[in-house]
Amino acid sequence: MSSGDPRREMIRLNENSFWSGGPLDRINPDGYATVKKMQELILEGPQKLAEAEDWGVQGYTGTPMSTRHYYKMGNLKLTQTYPNDGAVSDYERWLGIDDAVAGAHYTIGNITYQREYLASSPDNIIAVRIRASKPGSINIRIRIDRGSDLNRYQGWSVPANGHSTITGGQTADADPIVWAVGGRIASKGGKVSTLGDTVRCVGADEATVYIQSWTSYRKEDPKQAVIDDLAAVTEPFETIREAHVKDYKSFFDRVSINLGTSSAATKALKTSARVIAITAEKFDGELASLYFQLGRYLLIASSRPEVGGKDLSLPPNLQGIWNDVYHPVWGSKYTVNINLQMNYWPSLVTGLSDLVQPLNNLLKTMDKRGQEVAKKMYNASGTVTHHNTDIWGDSAPQDDYLPGTFWPMGATWMITHAIEHFRFTGDKEMLRDMFPTIKNIAQFALDFLTPHKKFMVTNPSSSPENAFLVPGGVNNQQAAICPGPTVDNELLWEVFGFIPEAQAALGIKDEGFAKKVKEMKGRLPPMRINQYGGIAEWMEDYEEANPGNGHMSHLVPVYPLTHITPSNKTLFSAAITSLRHRLDAGGGTCGWPRVWTVALAGRLFLPDIAHKYLAGQINSACTWNRTMLNMGGAAPFQIDGSLGAPGAMVESLVQSHENVVPAGGNGTELVAAYTGEEGKVPLIRLLPAVPKEWARGGGFVKGVKTRGGYSVDVSWNGEGVLESAELTSMAGNVVYVTLGTTVVGGEKEGLGISVEGGGKGAFVRLEGEKGKTYKISLGK
């Protein structure tokens, strides 16, 4: 993270394995007995919920209460002096998300200076190049520390090889993480030397600062690894830059988007001013397109699998590698009741499925740690993770936050990413790698679910992170703990339903297990309508303590799951009622709640809501320092809203979560199908909810991916009406295609489409010849 200050540049540095210490054993020694006691109290009725929660705070929560937290690595301070010092003019600073190179440009004393900053995956190095319009004008010095006060949390700081400075130490714990970070100056012309732990460069024509860091998570001797890496850099900056840009663009260029043309007056403004100006009424389509691509940039920058040797890559956490404080809000950990999930929403739909391995690595680590938690806390087999985890996959309950802590379905939600990955890509090797974790999550549920009101339910649990008013309670008494919340039932319905599909795809013959999950799936509580006509969040019609809660966990079956579709008019209408109920009460606030709202609105065919909340999300009221990085309540910013936005936005343009099966012999009569049903194929829906504001001058999206393995290009005119579409089959699968909001099994025909050289109608079957592109237009 660069500030771009011409004289005293501060480059904030992070390394994603730099956490506060090694693995902790936090399983409460009284966990199992407490779970049994809580289960009894919960089933006795609402008047016992406070007592159940009190037991939980003492005997259920982790010991110690919190997992490890993420650390900031430090600061590289770059001081630059000038031969003809004076006022700074013509200053500009930028981040180019089309090439992942940042920069600053300015003039001092009639000499023009330029800096370029990049973090290269191919060369595994950070590099900063400084140039001047006049030879011999570069005078810089660098040093590294960890703060502005005297307590810098450093163990040592030393020069190396006459051109580098290295600092490091270890975290303050009995099981520490050892760390080191260093910087080197290489120059054309001039002289480079060290003085103390400072590196100096005087009179150079051009200078490049190289930065490297390691921790003991990846290297046995981080200090020596940093010294060796910096000394080994021999390629010039231009070569490193060329390889970096080529590598980055191989991901970034897969998808392009145009959400309408902005006015000339708007385009003349600086980006920061455009972030202030954008509103739903004064929409800036090109800025919105930039915002879409910013989210993809962030995922490319923070979720790269490691090549060669064991892959120890890690996914982005709450603030990601852009965390800038030593004690971040919420520990900048992995919160798995929406936040980490949202980080990966753009991965499949925007062509970045090959960047998901870091997430799968963490899921497998959670699986291993969660098996011990399942056994000791629940006397269950399989694996369990609660609402938070860390670098070590810590799966014990986190904190004593009543609406969040007592929820054992974190791994269950997270594993749906692996399920969806297979639906998009058909990648059997990935599925084979992740199936043991999928099975362990299902196995825990088989052991954990207990009877309640003719159903099998999770108990204890909660609906993250919501609470309700206790019936008959005094002084508006609240509770969060409950049996069988809707989100749990839906997550388990999805996982149980997918098990036989995965077994069939992998050739696994385990009829006994498949029978168990099928039977248990049939005993889960069904979705129901609450007293307001919406989707019920709990098994009882409780009054919400906070009707505008940001979590919309009872709408998980709408998005990101696939259970509520327009084919079921009752549930679809109830979901719309629930969303409006949340928003009318103040929900959909800045950050991840607003992005979730955009996604839900797309799925529910509500373009005006999708548009309003997207514009508000981009506006400076919801972004940190006018950067388009989303603020998240108490944090300076949270990365999940920015990361999740592209995935949410796609839902207004292209959908593929519905499934159908042919009902008639001619293949044109369709009925809706769902997880676990045989013979189902994806339905690709083009332009289901395009807001009119996203169509000024027309628009397009190219390269988005769908379930069934298709790549879609689609364009629309200034009225949001289809101009053309091309669907390319990458996997050779059959799909159906429709346009707009035509409902499967609906009472009347929808918009007709025509496939070049193929069929026409409201629903058109594509045979899916691998590598073939199908051209689609409005039906004649």
CSV table of N, CA, C and O in Angstrom, one decimal, residues 656-750:
chain,number,residue,atom,x,y,z
A,656,SER,N,-27.6,-18.7,-13.8
A,656,SER,CA,-27.6,-20.1,-14.2
A,656,SER,C,-27.9,-21.0,-13.0
A,656,SER,O,-27.6,-22.2,-13.1
A,657,HIS,N,-28.5,-20.5,-12.0
A,657,HIS,CA,-28.8,-21.3,-10.8
A,657,HIS,C,-30.0,-22.2,-10.9
A,657,HIS,O,-30.1,-23.1,-10.1
A,658,GLU,N,-30.9,-21.9,-11.8
A,658,GLU,CA,-32.1,-22.7,-12.0
A,658,GLU,C,-31.7,-24.0,-12.7
A,658,GLU,O,-30.8,-24.0,-13.6
A,659,ASN,N,-32.5,-25.0,-12.4
A,659,ASN,CA,-32.3,-26.3,-13.2
A,659,ASN,C,-33.6,-26.7,-13.7
A,659,ASN,O,-34.7,-26.4,-13.1
A,660,VAL,N,-33.6,-27.5,-14.8
A,660,VAL,CA,-34.9,-28.0,-15.4
A,660,VAL,C,-34.7,-29.4,-15.8
A,660,VAL,O,-33.6,-29.9,-16.0
A,661,VAL,N,-35.8,-30.1,-16.0
A,661,VAL,CA,-35.8,-31.4,-16.6
A,661,VAL,C,-37.0,-31.3,-17.7
A,661,VAL,O,-38.0,-30.7,-17.5
A,662,PRO,N,-36.7,-32.0,-18.8
A,662,PRO,CA,-37.8,-32.0,-19.9
A,662,PRO,C,-39.0,-32.8,-19.4
A,662,PRO,O,-38.8,-33.9,-18.8
A,663,ALA,N,-40.2,-32.2,-19.6
A,663,ALA,CA,-41.4,-32.9,-19.1
A,663,ALA,C,-42.1,-33.6,-20.3
A,663,ALA,O,-42.9,-34.5,-20.1
A,664,GLY,N,-41.8,-33.2,-21.5
A,664,GLY,CA,-42.4,-33.7,-22.7
A,664,GLY,C,-41.5,-34.4,-23.6
A,664,GLY,O,-40.2,-34.2,-23.5
A,665,GLY,N,-42.0,-35.2,-24.5
A,665,GLY,CA,-41.1,-35.9,-25.4
A,665,GLY,C,-40.3,-35.0,-26.4
A,665,GLY,O,-39.2,-35.4,-26.8
A,666,ASN,N,-40.8,-33.8,-26.6
A,666,ASN,CA,-40.1,-32.9,-27.6
A,666,ASN,C,-39.0,-32.1,-26.9
A,666,ASN,O,-38.3,-31.3,-27.6
A,667,GLY,N,-38.9,-32.1,-25.6
A,667,GLY,CA,-37.8,-31.4,-24.9
A,667,GLY,C,-38.1,-30.0,-24.7
A,667,GLY,O,-37.2,-29.2,-24.2
A,668,THR,N,-39.3,-29.5,-25.1
A,668,THR,CA,-39.5,-28.0,-25.0
A,668,THR,C,-40.4,-27.7,-23.7
A,668,THR,O,-40.5,-26.6,-23.3
A,669,GLU,N,-41.1,-28.7,-23.2
A,669,GLU,CA,-41.9,-28.6,-22.0
A,669,GLU,C,-41.0,-28.9,-20.8
A,669,GLU,O,-40.5,-30.0,-20.7
A,670,LEU,N,-40.8,-27.9,-19.9
A,670,LEU,CA,-39.9,-28.1,-18.8
A,670,LEU,C,-40.5,-27.9,-17.5
A,670,LEU,O,-41.6,-27.3,-17.3
A,671,VAL,N,-39.9,-28.6,-16.5
A,671,VAL,CA,-40.3,-28.4,-15.1
A,671,VAL,C,-39.1,-28.1,-14.3
A,671,VAL,O,-38.0,-28.5,-14.7
A,672,ALA,N,-39.2,-27.4,-13.3
A,672,ALA,CA,-38.1,-27.0,-12.4
A,672,ALA,C,-37.5,-28.2,-11.7
A,672,ALA,O,-38.3,-29.1,-11.3
A,673,ALA,N,-36.2,-28.2,-11.5
A,673,ALA,CA,-35.6,-29.3,-10.7
A,673,ALA,C,-34.6,-28.7,-9.7
A,673,ALA,O,-34.2,-27.5,-9.9
A,674,TYR,N,-34.2,-29.5,-8.7
A,674,TYR,CA,-33.4,-28.9,-7.7
A,674,TYR,C,-32.3,-29.9,-7.3
A,674,TYR,O,-32.3,-31.1,-7.8
A,675,THR,N,-31.5,-29.5,-6.3
A,675,THR,CA,-30.3,-30.4,-5.9
A,675,THR,C,-30.8,-31.8,-5.5
A,675,THR,O,-31.7,-31.9,-4.8
A,676,GLY,N,-30.1,-32.8,-6.1
A,676,GLY,CA,-30.4,-34.1,-5.8
A,676,GLY,C,-31.3,-34.8,-6.8
A,676,GLY,O,-31.4,-36.1,-6.7
A,677,GLU,N,-31.9,-34.1,-7.7
A,677,GLU,CA,-32.8,-34.7,-8.6
A,677,GLU,C,-32.1,-35.1,-9.8
A,677,GLU,O,-31.2,-34.4,-10.3
A,678,GLU,N,-32.4,-36.3,-10.4
A,678,GLU,CA,-31.7,-36.9,-11.5
A,678,GLU,C,-32.2,-36.2,-12.8
A,678,GLU,O,-33.3,-35.8,-12.9
A,679,GLY,N,-31.3,-36.1,-13.8
A,679,GLY,CA,-31.6,-35.7,-15.1
A,679,GLY,C,-31.7,-34.2,-15.2
A,679,GLY,O,-32.1,-33.7,-16.3
A,680,LYS,N,-31.4,-33.4,-14.2
A,680,LYS,CA,-31.6,-32.0,-14.3
A,680,LYS,C,-30.4,-31.4,-15.1
A,680,LYS,O,-29.3,-31.9,-15.1
A,681,VAL,N,-30.7,-30.3,-15.8
A,681,VAL,CA,-29.7,-29.5,-16.5
A,681,VAL,C,-29.8,-28.1,-16.2
A,681,VAL,O,-31.0,-27.6,-15.9
A,682,PRO,N,-28.8,-27.3,-16.3
A,682,PRO,CA,-28.9,-25.8,-15.9
A,682,PRO,C,-29.7,-25.1,-16.9
A,682,PRO,O,-29.7,-25.4,-18.1
A,683,LEU,N,-30.4,-24.0,-16.4
A,683,LEU,CA,-31.1,-23.1,-17.3
A,683,LEU,C,-30.3,-21.8,-17.2
A,683,LEU,O,-30.1,-21.2,-16.1
A,684,ILE,N,-29.8,-21.3,-18.3
A,684,ILE,CA,-29.1,-20.0,-18.4
A,684,ILE,C,-30.1,-18.9,-18.7
A,684,ILE,O,-30.8,-19.0,-19.7
A,685,ARG,N,-30.1,-17.9,-17.9
A,685,ARG,CA,-31.1,-16.8,-18.1
A,685,ARG,C,-30.4,-15.6,-18.4
A,685,ARG,O,-29.5,-15.1,-17.7
A,686,LEU,N,-30.7,-15.0,-19.6
A,686,LEU,CA,-30.0,-13.8,-20.1
A,686,LEU,C,-30.8,-12.6,-19.7
A,686,LEU,O,-32.0,-12.5,-19.8
A,687,LEU,N,-30.1,-11.5,-19.2
A,687,LEU,CA,-30.7,-10.2,-18.9
A,687,LEU,C,-31.9,-10.3,-18.0
A,687,LEU,O,-33.0,-9.8,-18.4
A,688,PRO,N,-31.9,-11.0,-16.9
A,688,PRO,CA,-33.1,-11.1,-16.0
A,688,PRO,C,-33.5,-9.9,-15.3
A,688,PRO,O,-34.7,-9.7,-15.0
A,689,ALA,N,-32.6,-9.0,-15.0
A,689,ALA,CA,-32.9,-7.8,-14.2
A,689,ALA,C,-32.0,-6.6,-14.5
A,689,ALA,O,-31.5,-6.0,-13.5
A,690,VAL,N,-31.8,-6.2,-15.7
A,690,VAL,CA,-30.9,-5.1,-16.1
A,690,VAL,C,-31.6,-3.8,-15.7
A,690,VAL,O,-32.6,-3.5,-16.3
A,691,PRO,N,-31.0,-3.1,-14.8
A,691,PRO,CA,-31.6,-1.7,-14.5
A,691,PRO,C,-31.5,-0.8,-15.7
A,691,PRO,O,-30.5,-0.9,-16.5
A,692,LYS,N,-32.5,0.0,-15.9
A,692,LYS,CA,-32.5,0.9,-17.1
A,692,LYS,C,-31.2,1.8,-17.0
A,692,LYS,O,-30.7,2.2,-18.1
A,693,GLU,N,-30.8,2.1,-15.8
A,693,GLU,CA,-29.6,3.0,-15.7
A,693,GLU,C,-28.3,2.3,-16.1
A,693,GLU,O,-27.3,3.0,-16.4
A,694,TRP,N,-28.3,1.0,-16.2
A,694,TRP,CA,-27.1,0.3,-16.7
A,694,TRP,C,-27.1,0.2,-18.2
A,694,TRP,O,-26.3,-0.6,-18.7
A,695,ALA,N,-28.0,0.8,-18.9
A,695,ALA,CA,-28.2,0.6,-20.3
A,695,ALA,C,-28.1,1.9,-21.1
A,695,ALA,O,-28.4,2.0,-22.3
A,696,ARG,N,-27.7,3.0,-20.5
A,696,ARG,CA,-27.6,4.3,-21.2
A,696,ARG,C,-26.5,4.2,-22.3
A,696,ARG,O,-25.3,4.1,-22.0
A,697,GLY,N,-27.0,4.2,-23.5
A,697,GLY,CA,-26.1,4.0,-24.6
A,697,GLY,C,-25.8,2.6,-24.9
A,697,GLY,O,-25.0,2.2,-25.8
A,698,GLY,N,-26.5,1.7,-24.2
A,698,GLY,CA,-26.2,0.3,-24.4
A,698,GLY,C,-25.1,-0.2,-23.5
A,698,GLY,O,-24.4,0.5,-22.9
A,699,GLY,N,-25.0,-1.5,-23.4
A,699,GLY,CA,-24.0,-2.1,-22.6
A,699,GLY,C,-23.7,-3.6,-22.9
A,699,GLY,O,-24.4,-4.1,-23.8
A,700,PHE,N,-22.7,-4.2,-22.3
A,700,PHE,CA,-22.4,-5.6,-22.5
A,700,PHE,C,-21.6,-6.1,-21.4
A,700,PHE,O,-21.0,-5.4,-20.5
A,701,VAL,N,-21.6,-7.5,-21.3
A,701,VAL,CA,-20.6,-8.2,-20.5
A,701,VAL,C,-20.1,-9.3,-21.3
A,701,VAL,O,-20.9,-10.0,-22.0
A,702,LYS,N,-18.8,-9.6,-21.3
A,702,LYS,CA,-18.2,-10.6,-22.1
A,702,LYS,C,-17.4,-11.5,-21.2
A,702,LYS,O,-16.6,-11.0,-20.4
A,703,GLY,N,-17.5,-12.8,-21.3
A,703,GLY,CA,-16.7,-13.8,-20.6
A,703,GLY,C,-17.2,-14.3,-19.3
A,703,GLY,O,-16.5,-15.0,-18.6
A,704,VAL,N,-18.4,-13.9,-18.9
A,704,VAL,CA,-18.9,-14.5,-17.6
A,704,VAL,C,-19.2,-16.0,-17.8
A,704,VAL,O,-19.5,-16.4,-18.9
A,705,LYS,N,-19.1,-16.7,-16.7
A,705,LYS,CA,-19.2,-18.2,-16.8
A,705,LYS,C,-20.5,-18.6,-16.1
A,705,LYS,O,-21.0,-17.9,-15.2
A,706,THR,N,-21.0,-19.7,-16.5
A,706,THR,CA,-22.2,-20.3,-16.0
A,706,THR,C,-22.0,-21.7,-15.5
A,706,THR,O,-21.1,-22.4,-15.9
A,707,ARG,N,-23.0,-22.2,-14.7
A,707,ARG,CA,-23.1,-23.6,-14.4
A,707,ARG,C,-23.3,-24.4,-15.7
A,707,ARG,O,-24.0,-23.9,-16.6
A,708,GLY,N,-22.7,-25.5,-15.8
A,708,GLY,CA,-22.8,-26.3,-17.0
A,708,GLY,C,-21.6,-26.0,-17.9
A,708,GLY,O,-21.5,-26.7,-19.0
A,709,GLY,N,-20.7,-25.1,-17.5
A,709,GLY,CA,-19.5,-24.9,-18.3
A,709,GLY,C,-19.6,-24.1,-19.5
A,709,GLY,O,-19.1,-24.4,-20.6
A,710,TYR,N,-20.3,-23.0,-19.4
A,710,TYR,CA,-20.5,-22.1,-20.6
A,710,TYR,C,-19.8,-20.7,-20.3
A,710,TYR,O,-19.8,-20.2,-19.2
A,711,SER,N,-19.3,-20.1,-21.4
A,711,SER,CA,-18.8,-18.7,-21.3
A,711,SER,C,-19.8,-17.9,-22.1
A,711,SER,O,-20.2,-18.2,-23.2
A,712,VAL,N,-20.3,-16.8,-21.5
A,712,VAL,CA,-21.4,-16.0,-22.1
A,712,VAL,C,-20.9,-14.6,-22.4
A,712,VAL,O,-20.3,-13.9,-21.6
A,713,ASP,N,-21.2,-14.1,-23.6
A,713,ASP,CA,-21.1,-12.7,-24.0
A,713,ASP,C,-22.5,-12.3,-24.3
A,713,ASP,O,-23.2,-12.9,-25.1
A,714,VAL,N,-22.9,-11.2,-23.7
A,714,VAL,CA,-24.3,-10.7,-24.0
A,714,VAL,C,-24.2,-9.1,-24.1
A,714,VAL,O,-23.6,-8.5,-23.3
A,715,SER,N,-25.0,-8.6,-25.0
A,715,SER,CA,-25.0,-7.1,-25.1
A,715,SER,C,-26.5,-6.7,-25.2
A,715,SER,O,-27.4,-7.5,-25.6
A,716,TRP,N,-26.7,-5.4,-24.7
A,716,TRP,CA,-28.1,-4.9,-24.7
A,716,TRP,C,-28.1,-3.5,-25.2
A,716,TRP,O,-27.1,-2.8,-25.2
A,717,ASN,N,-29.3,-3.0,-25.7
A,717,ASN,CA,-29.4,-1.7,-26.2
A,717,ASN,C,-29.7,-0.7,-25.1
A,717,ASN,O,-29.7,-1.0,-23.9
A,718,GLY,N,-30.0,0.6,-25.5
A,718,GLY,CA,-30.2,1.6,-24.5
A,718,GLY,C,-31.5,1.4,-23.7
A,718,GLY,O,-31.7,2.1,-22.7
A,719,GLU,N,-32.3,0.5,-24.1
A,719,GLU,CA,-33.5,0.2,-23.4
A,719,GLU,C,-33.4,-1.1,-22.5
A,719,GLU,O,-34.3,-1.6,-21.9
A,720,GLY,N,-32.2,-1.7,-22.5
A,720,GLY,CA,-31.9,-2.9,-21.8
A,720,GLY,C,-32.4,-4.1,-22.5
A,720,GLY,O,-32.5,-5.2,-21.9
A,721,VAL,N,-32.7,-4.0,-23.8
A,721,VAL,CA,-33.2,-5.1,-24.6
A,721,VAL,C,-32.1,-5.9,-25.2
A,721,VAL,O,-31.1,-5.2,-25.7
A,722,LEU,N,-32.1,-7.2,-25.3
A,722,LEU,CA,-31.1,-8.0,-25.9
A,722,LEU,C,-30.8,-7.5,-27.3
A,722,LEU,O,-31.7,-7.4,-28.2
A,723,GLU,N,-29.5,-7.3,-27.6
A,723,GLU,CA,-29.0,-7.1,-28.9
A,723,GLU,C,-28.4,-8.4,-29.5
A,723,GLU,O,-28.8,-8.8,-30.6
A,724,SER,N,-27.6,-9.0,-28.7
A,724,SER,CA,-27.0,-10.3,-29.2
A,724,SER,C,-26.4,-11.0,-28.0
A,724,SER,O,-26.1,-10.4,-27.0
A,725,ALA,N,-26.2,-12.3,-28.2
A,725,ALA,CA,-25.5,-13.1,-27.2
A,725,ALA,C,-24.8,-14.3,-27.9
A,725,ALA,O,-25.3,-14.8,-28.9
A,726,GLU,N,-23.7,-14.6,-27.3
A,726,GLU,CA,-22.9,-15.8,-27.7
A,726,GLU,C,-22.6,-16.6,-26.5
A,726,GLU,O,-22.0,-16.2,-25.5
A,727,LEU,N,-22.9,-17.9,-26.6
A,727,LEU,CA,-22.7,-18.9,-25.5
A,727,LEU,C,-21.8,-19.9,-26.1
A,727,LEU,O,-22.1,-20.6,-27.0
A,728,THR,N,-20.6,-20.1,-25.4
A,728,THR,CA,-19.6,-21.1,-25.9
A,728,THR,C,-19.5,-22.2,-24.8
A,728,THR,O,-19.3,-21.9,-23.6
A,729,SER,N,-19.7,-23.4,-25.3
A,729,SER,CA,-19.6,-24.6,-24.4
A,729,SER,C,-18.2,-25.0,-24.2
A,729,SER,O,-17.5,-25.3,-25.2
A,730,MET,N,-17.8,-24.9,-23.0
A,730,MET,CA,-16.4,-25.3,-22.6
A,730,MET,C,-16.3,-26.7,-22.1
A,730,MET,O,-15.2,-27.3,-22.0
A,731,ALA,N,-17.4,-27.4,-21.8
A,731,ALA,CA,-17.4,-28.7,-21.2
A,731,ALA,C,-18.3,-29.7,-21.9
A,731,ALA,O,-18.2,-30.9,-21.6
A,732,GLY,N,-19.0,-29.3,-22.9
A,732,GLY,CA,-19.8,-30.2,-23.7
A,732,GLY,C,-21.1,-30.7,-23.0
A,732,GLY,O,-21.6,-31.8,-23.2
A,733,ASN,N,-21.7,-29.8,-22.2
A,733,ASN,CA,-22.9,-30.1,-21.5
A,733,ASN,C,-24.2,-29.5,-22.1
A,733,ASN,O,-24.1,-28.4,-22.6
A,734,VAL,N,-25.3,-30.2,-22.0
A,734,VAL,CA,-26.6,-29.7,-22.4
A,734,VAL,C,-27.1,-28.6,-21.4
A,734,VAL,O,-26.9,-28.8,-20.2
A,735,VAL,N,-27.6,-27.5,-22.0
A,735,VAL,CA,-28.3,-26.5,-21.1
A,735,VAL,C,-29.5,-26.0,-21.9
A,735,VAL,O,-29.7,-26.2,-23.1
A,736,TYR,N,-30.3,-25.3,-21.1
A,736,TYR,CA,-31.4,-24.5,-21.8
A,736,TYR,C,-31.1,-23.1,-21.6
A,736,TYR,O,-30.5,-22.7,-20.6
A,737,VAL,N,-31.7,-22.2,-22.5
A,737,VAL,CA,-31.4,-20.8,-22.4
A,737,VAL,C,-32.8,-20.1,-22.5
A,737,VAL,O,-33.7,-20.5,-23.3
A,738,THR,N,-32.9,-19.0,-21.7
A,738,THR,CA,-34.1,-18.2,-21.8
A,738,THR,C,-33.7,-16.7,-21.7
A,738,THR,O,-32.6,-16.5,-21.3
A,739,LEU,N,-34.7,-15.9,-21.9
A,739,LEU,CA,-34.4,-14.4,-21.8
A,739,LEU,C,-35.3,-13.7,-20.8
A,739,LEU,O,-36.5,-14.0,-20.8
A,740,GLY,N,-34.8,-12.8,-20.0
A,740,GLY,CA,-35.6,-12.0,-19.1
A,740,GLY,C,-36.1,-12.9,-18.0
A,740,GLY,O,-35.4,-13.7,-17.4
A,741,THR,N,-37.4,-12.7,-17.7
A,741,THR,CA,-38.0,-13.3,-16.5
A,741,THR,C,-39.0,-14.4,-16.8
A,741,THR,O,-39.9,-14.7,-16.0
A,742,THR,N,-38.9,-15.0,-17.9
A,742,THR,CA,-39.8,-16.1,-18.3
A,742,THR,C,-39.7,-17.2,-17.2
A,742,THR,O,-38.6,-17.6,-16.9
A,743,VAL,N,-40.8,-17.6,-16.7
A,743,VAL,CA,-40.8,-18.6,-15.6
A,743,VAL,C,-41.0,-20.0,-16.2
A,743,VAL,O,-41.9,-20.2,-17.0
A,744,VAL,N,-40.2,-20.9,-15.7
A,744,VAL,CA,-40.4,-22.3,-16.0
A,744,VAL,C,-41.7,-22.8,-15.4
A,744,VAL,O,-42.0,-22.6,-14.2
A,745,GLY,N,-42.5,-23.4,-16.3
A,745,GLY,CA,-43.8,-23.8,-15.8
A,745,GLY,C,-44.8,-22.7,-15.7
A,745,GLY,O,-45.9,-22.9,-15.1
A,746,GLY,N,-44.5,-21.5,-16.2
A,746,GLY,CA,-45.4,-20.3,-16.1
A,746,GLY,C,-46.6,-20.5,-16.9
A,746,GLY,O,-46.7,-21.4,-17.8
A,747,GLU,N,-47.6,-19.6,-16.7
A,747,GLU,CA,-48.9,-19.7,-17.4
A,747,GLU,C,-48.8,-19.2,-18.8
A,747,GLU,O,-49.7,-19.5,-19.7
A,748,LYS,N,-47.8,-18.3,-19.2
A,748,LYS,CA,-47.8,-17.8,-20.5
A,748,LYS,C,-46.4,-17.7,-21.0
A,748,LYS,O,-45.4,-17.6,-20.2
A,749,GLU,N,-46.3,-17.7,-22.3
A,749,GLU,CA,-44.9,-17.7,-22.9
A,749,GLU,C,-44.2,-16.3,-22.6
A,749,GLU,O,-44.9,-15.3,-22.6
A,750,GLY,N,-42.9,-16.4,-22.5
A,750,GLY,CA,-42.2,-15.2,-22.3
A,750,GLY,C,-41.6,-14.7,-23.6
A,750,GLY,O,-42.0,-15.0,-24.7
